Coordinates of C-alpha atoms in Angstrom, one line a residue:
M17 CA 27.3 10.7 61.3
K18 CA 30.1 11.7 64.3
Q19 CA 28.2 12.4 67.6
V20 CA 29.6 15.1 69.6
A21 CA 29.6 16.4 73.4
L22 CA 27.9 19.7 73.3
G23 CA 30.8 21.4 75.6
H24 CA 29.4 21.2 79.2
S25 CA 25.7 21.3 78.7
G26 CA 25.4 17.3 79.2
L27 CA 24.1 17.1 75.5
T28 CA 25.3 14.8 72.8
V29 CA 24.8 16.0 69.5
S30 CA 25.5 15.1 65.8
E31 CA 28.7 17.2 64.3
L32 CA 26.0 19.0 61.7
C33 CA 22.7 20.8 62.8
M34 CA 20.0 21.3 60.4
G35 CA 18.1 24.4 60.5
A36 CA 14.5 24.4 60.1
M37 CA 14.0 28.1 59.8
N38 CA 11.9 28.0 56.5
F39 CA 10.1 25.0 57.0
G40 CA 6.3 25.5 56.9
T41 CA 6.7 28.6 54.8
T42 CA 9.1 28.6 51.6
V43 CA 9.7 24.7 52.5
E44 CA 6.2 23.0 52.2
K45 CA 5.4 20.6 55.0
E46 CA 5.7 17.3 53.0
T47 CA 9.2 18.4 51.2
A48 CA 10.2 19.0 55.0
F49 CA 9.2 16.3 56.3
R50 CA 11.4 14.1 53.8
L51 CA 14.1 16.6 54.7
L52 CA 13.7 15.6 58.2
D53 CA 13.6 11.9 58.0
A54 CA 16.9 11.9 55.6
F55 CA 18.6 13.9 58.0
V56 CA 17.9 11.7 60.8
D57 CA 18.5 8.3 58.8
G58 CA 21.6 9.9 58.0
G59 CA 22.9 10.3 61.6
G60 CA 21.6 13.9 62.4
T61 CA 20.5 14.6 65.5
F62 CA 20.7 17.9 66.1
L63 CA 17.8 20.4 64.8
D64 CA 17.4 24.3 65.2
T65 CA 14.4 26.4 64.9
S66 CA 12.9 29.4 66.8
N67 CA 9.5 30.7 68.0
N68 CA 9.5 33.6 65.3
Y69 CA 10.6 31.4 62.1
A70 CA 10.0 32.6 59.4
H71 CA 7.8 35.7 60.4
W72 CA 8.8 37.5 57.4
A73 CA 7.0 34.6 55.1
G74 CA 4.2 33.9 57.5
T75 CA 3.2 34.4 61.5
G76 CA 6.5 33.0 62.9
D77 CA 4.7 29.9 64.4
E78 CA 5.3 27.8 61.5
S79 CA 8.5 26.2 61.8
E80 CA 7.8 25.0 65.3
T81 CA 4.4 23.9 64.6
L82 CA 5.7 21.8 61.8
L83 CA 8.1 20.2 63.8
G84 CA 5.5 19.3 66.5
E85 CA 3.6 17.8 63.8
W86 CA 6.6 15.9 62.4
F87 CA 7.3 14.4 65.8
A88 CA 3.7 13.4 66.2
R89 CA 3.6 11.8 62.9
S90 CA 7.3 10.0 62.9
G91 CA 7.7 9.1 66.2
K92 CA 11.3 10.2 66.1
R93 CA 11.3 13.3 68.8
D94 CA 13.5 10.9 71.1
K95 CA 16.2 10.8 68.1
V96 CA 16.9 14.3 67.9
V97 CA 18.2 17.2 70.3
L98 CA 15.8 20.1 69.7
A99 CA 17.0 23.5 70.1
T100 CA 14.6 26.5 69.8
K101 CA 15.0 30.4 70.9
L102 CA 12.7 33.4 72.3
G103 CA 13.6 37.0 72.3
F104 CA 12.7 38.7 69.2
D105 CA 9.7 40.6 68.8
R106 CA 6.4 38.8 67.8
H107 CA 3.6 41.0 66.5
G108 CA 4.4 43.8 69.1
A109 CA 4.6 41.3 72.0
G110 CA 7.6 39.4 72.8
Q111 CA 10.6 41.6 72.5
G112 CA 12.9 41.0 75.5
L113 CA 14.1 38.2 78.0
K114 CA 12.2 39.4 81.1
A115 CA 11.1 36.5 83.5
H116 CA 7.6 36.6 82.4
Q117 CA 8.4 36.7 78.7
I118 CA 10.8 33.6 79.0
E119 CA 8.1 31.5 80.9
Y120 CA 5.4 32.7 78.7
W121 CA 7.3 31.6 75.4
C122 CA 8.7 28.5 76.5
D123 CA 5.3 27.1 77.2
E124 CA 4.0 28.2 73.9
S125 CA 7.0 26.5 72.3
L126 CA 6.5 23.2 74.1
R127 CA 2.7 23.4 73.1
K128 CA 3.7 24.2 69.4
L129 CA 6.4 21.4 69.4
R130 CA 4.3 18.8 71.2
T131 CA 7.1 18.0 73.6
D132 CA 7.5 18.1 77.4
A133 CA 11.1 19.7 77.2
I134 CA 13.2 21.4 75.0
D135 CA 16.7 20.3 75.0
L136 CA 18.8 23.3 74.1
Y137 CA 16.8 26.7 74.8
Y138 CA 18.7 29.9 73.3
A139 CA 18.3 33.8 74.2
H140 CA 17.9 34.4 70.5
V141 CA 19.2 37.9 71.1
D142 CA 20.5 39.6 74.1
D143 CA 18.2 42.0 76.1
M144 CA 20.5 44.8 77.6
D145 CA 17.3 46.4 79.1
T146 CA 16.8 43.4 81.7
P147 CA 19.3 42.7 84.2
L148 CA 21.2 39.6 83.6
E149 CA 20.4 38.1 86.8
E150 CA 16.6 38.2 86.1
T151 CA 17.0 36.3 82.5
M152 CA 19.7 33.7 84.1
T153 CA 17.3 33.3 87.0
A154 CA 14.6 32.6 84.9
F155 CA 16.3 30.3 82.4
D156 CA 17.6 28.2 85.5
R157 CA 13.8 28.2 87.0
L158 CA 13.0 26.3 83.6
I159 CA 15.6 23.9 83.9
Q160 CA 14.9 23.1 87.6
K161 CA 11.2 22.7 86.2
G162 CA 12.3 20.2 83.7
K163 CA 11.0 22.2 80.9
V164 CA 14.5 23.0 79.5
R165 CA 17.7 20.8 79.7
A166 CA 20.2 23.3 78.5
I167 CA 20.6 27.0 77.6
G168 CA 22.8 29.0 75.1
G169 CA 23.2 32.6 74.1
S170 CA 22.6 33.9 70.4
N171 CA 23.9 37.0 68.8
Y172 CA 25.7 38.1 72.1
Y173 CA 28.7 40.7 72.3
T174 CA 31.6 38.7 74.0
W175 CA 32.0 41.1 77.1
R176 CA 28.0 40.1 77.5
L177 CA 28.8 36.6 77.3
E178 CA 31.3 37.0 80.1
E179 CA 28.7 39.3 82.2
A180 CA 26.0 36.4 81.7
R181 CA 28.6 34.1 83.2
E182 CA 29.9 36.0 85.9
T183 CA 26.3 36.5 87.1
C184 CA 25.7 32.7 86.7
Q185 CA 28.6 32.0 88.7
R186 CA 27.9 34.5 91.5
N187 CA 24.1 33.4 91.9
Q188 CA 24.8 29.7 91.3
L189 CA 22.4 29.8 88.5
T190 CA 23.0 27.5 85.2
P191 CA 25.4 29.2 82.6
Y192 CA 25.1 29.4 78.7
S193 CA 26.5 26.1 77.3
V194 CA 26.4 26.8 73.5
V195 CA 26.7 30.3 71.6
Q196 CA 25.2 30.4 68.5
Q197 CA 26.4 33.5 66.0
R198 CA 26.8 34.2 62.4
F199 CA 30.2 32.5 61.1
T200 CA 31.9 31.5 58.0
Y201 CA 35.1 30.7 56.5
L202 CA 35.8 34.1 54.9
F203 CA 36.5 37.4 57.2
A204 CA 33.8 40.0 57.3
Q205 CA 35.1 43.4 56.4
G206 CA 35.3 46.0 59.0
G207 CA 33.1 49.3 59.3
I208 CA 30.5 47.6 56.9
Q209 CA 27.1 48.6 58.4
R210 CA 25.3 45.5 59.1
P211 CA 21.5 45.3 58.3
Y212 CA 21.0 44.1 62.3
P213 CA 23.6 45.5 64.8
Y214 CA 23.2 41.7 66.7
N215 CA 24.2 39.4 63.9
E216 CA 27.7 40.3 63.7
N217 CA 30.3 37.6 62.3
A218 CA 32.1 35.7 65.2
G219 CA 35.7 37.1 65.1
I220 CA 39.1 36.0 66.5
E221 CA 38.2 37.4 70.3
K222 CA 35.0 35.4 70.3
L223 CA 36.6 32.1 69.2
R224 CA 39.5 32.2 72.1
Y225 CA 36.7 32.9 74.4
L226 CA 34.7 29.9 73.7
A227 CA 37.7 27.8 73.5
K228 CA 38.7 28.8 76.8
H229 CA 35.3 28.3 78.4
N230 CA 34.8 25.0 76.4
I231 CA 31.4 26.7 74.8
P232 CA 30.7 25.3 71.5
L233 CA 30.0 27.5 68.5
V234 CA 26.6 26.7 66.4
A235 CA 27.4 28.5 63.0
Y236 CA 24.6 30.0 61.6
S237 CA 24.9 31.3 58.0
C238 CA 28.0 29.4 57.4
M239 CA 27.7 28.8 53.7
A240 CA 27.4 32.6 53.0
R241 CA 24.0 32.6 51.1
G242 CA 25.3 30.2 48.5
G243 CA 28.3 32.3 47.9
Y244 CA 30.8 29.5 47.7
A245 CA 29.1 27.7 44.9
D246 CA 28.7 30.8 43.0
N247 CA 31.0 33.5 44.3
S248 CA 29.2 35.9 42.7
R249 CA 26.5 35.4 45.2
L250 CA 28.9 36.4 47.9
P251 CA 27.5 39.1 50.1
D252 CA 29.4 42.3 50.0
M253 CA 30.3 42.0 53.9
Y254 CA 33.0 39.5 52.9
I255 CA 36.8 40.0 52.0
R256 CA 37.6 37.5 49.1
G257 CA 41.2 37.8 48.1
E258 CA 43.7 35.2 48.7
R259 CA 41.7 33.3 51.5
L260 CA 39.0 32.8 48.9
A261 CA 41.3 31.8 46.2
T262 CA 43.1 29.3 48.8
L263 CA 39.7 27.5 49.2
N264 CA 38.8 27.2 45.7
R265 CA 42.1 26.2 44.7
L266 CA 42.3 23.3 47.8
A267 CA 38.9 22.3 46.5
R268 CA 39.6 21.6 42.9
G269 CA 42.7 19.8 44.1
K270 CA 40.6 17.6 46.3
G271 CA 37.8 17.3 43.7
V272 CA 35.2 18.5 46.1
E273 CA 33.0 21.6 46.2
P274 CA 34.3 24.5 48.2
A275 CA 31.2 24.6 50.3
S276 CA 31.9 21.0 51.5
L277 CA 35.3 22.2 52.2
V278 CA 34.1 24.8 54.4
I279 CA 32.1 22.7 56.4
A280 CA 35.1 20.1 56.8
W281 CA 37.4 23.0 57.6
M282 CA 34.7 23.9 60.5
L283 CA 34.6 20.4 62.2
H284 CA 38.5 20.4 62.1
S285 CA 38.3 23.5 64.2
R286 CA 39.4 22.0 67.6
R287 CA 43.0 21.1 65.8
F288 CA 43.6 24.8 66.9
T289 CA 44.1 25.8 70.2
D290 CA 42.5 29.2 70.0
R291 CA 39.3 27.6 68.3
P292 CA 36.1 26.3 70.0
Q293 CA 34.3 23.3 68.6
I294 CA 32.3 24.5 65.9
I295 CA 29.0 22.9 64.6
P296 CA 27.8 24.2 61.1
L297 CA 24.2 25.1 60.9
F298 CA 22.5 24.9 57.8
S299 CA 19.4 25.0 56.0
C300 CA 18.1 23.1 53.0
S301 CA 15.5 22.9 50.6
S302 CA 16.2 19.3 48.7
V303 CA 17.4 16.2 50.0
E304 CA 20.1 16.4 47.5
H305 CA 21.3 19.7 49.0
L306 CA 21.1 17.8 52.2
Q307 CA 22.8 14.8 51.3
A308 CA 25.6 17.1 50.0
N309 CA 26.1 18.6 53.5
L310 CA 26.2 15.0 55.0
D311 CA 28.9 13.9 52.7
A312 CA 30.9 16.7 53.7
A313 CA 31.2 15.8 57.2
S314 CA 33.0 12.5 56.0
L315 CA 35.5 14.8 54.1
S316 CA 39.1 14.4 55.7
L317 CA 41.6 17.2 56.1
T318 CA 45.4 16.7 56.7
T319 CA 46.9 19.0 59.1
Q320 CA 48.8 20.7 56.5
E321 CA 45.5 21.3 54.5
A322 CA 43.6 22.4 57.8
Y323 CA 46.3 24.9 58.2
L324 CA 46.8 26.0 54.9
L325 CA 42.9 27.0 55.0
N326 CA 43.4 28.5 58.7
E327 CA 46.2 30.9 57.8
A328 CA 45.3 32.1 54.2

């Protein structure tokens, strides 16, 4: 699999990222280990988790703990770029990005992951009640200590990303070099109430901002909950119409699955000047599902095909 520079973070990662959100809960340990081995054997190097995955199906410790066990068993920690996050509530204690919270939850993640350093540490959700200077200084301190190599922001409004960037520039602190946000091929309808205010889809404004500052977008929920394989499963938030018809028509013409075409379209995003590097983040529960996503990374699009998808 192709390896790409992760913006100005200093990290190099595979162009696909595998999410470990359900590992240790709905995806049991031995299956998760097979998936992790297959991902790395297929050239994957970018793994994503959080300190609260998947709390709705367990305690929130399962994913990081399982990855730590896999590192210990496989000896493959040095083969991956590991991303984890903090910021959401943990059983009534942990919501926020205050300095003491960042330091505490980093140490907890390092312990569970059985590693000396986190390659990419995200603020999982913005904390508007804590001054950005406090948050960004705490993250920078982790980098100076060698506990973290790069930092990113997840579920941030564009204007808050710019405030964070300016805060770091003003105080000579390490800025966010990666953004993780909900993003997929179809456009989201305006005016629809989201279940959570922070996980809105990245729109064109955010894409242009990220492109200008050479900040990659790690796109979560990029498969629209399986809606490209079965359009009846598409969440109501997405506009179907001609854009979906174009995707399905082109997929049939190329003899590929629409979901594979969505991944390929994201990987070709840098052909357009107003698009950042986009790294699809996917989850999977079977090696067959994983292989289909890996195969999509080798799918070529002509300039005309990429343009048709982009402009539909």
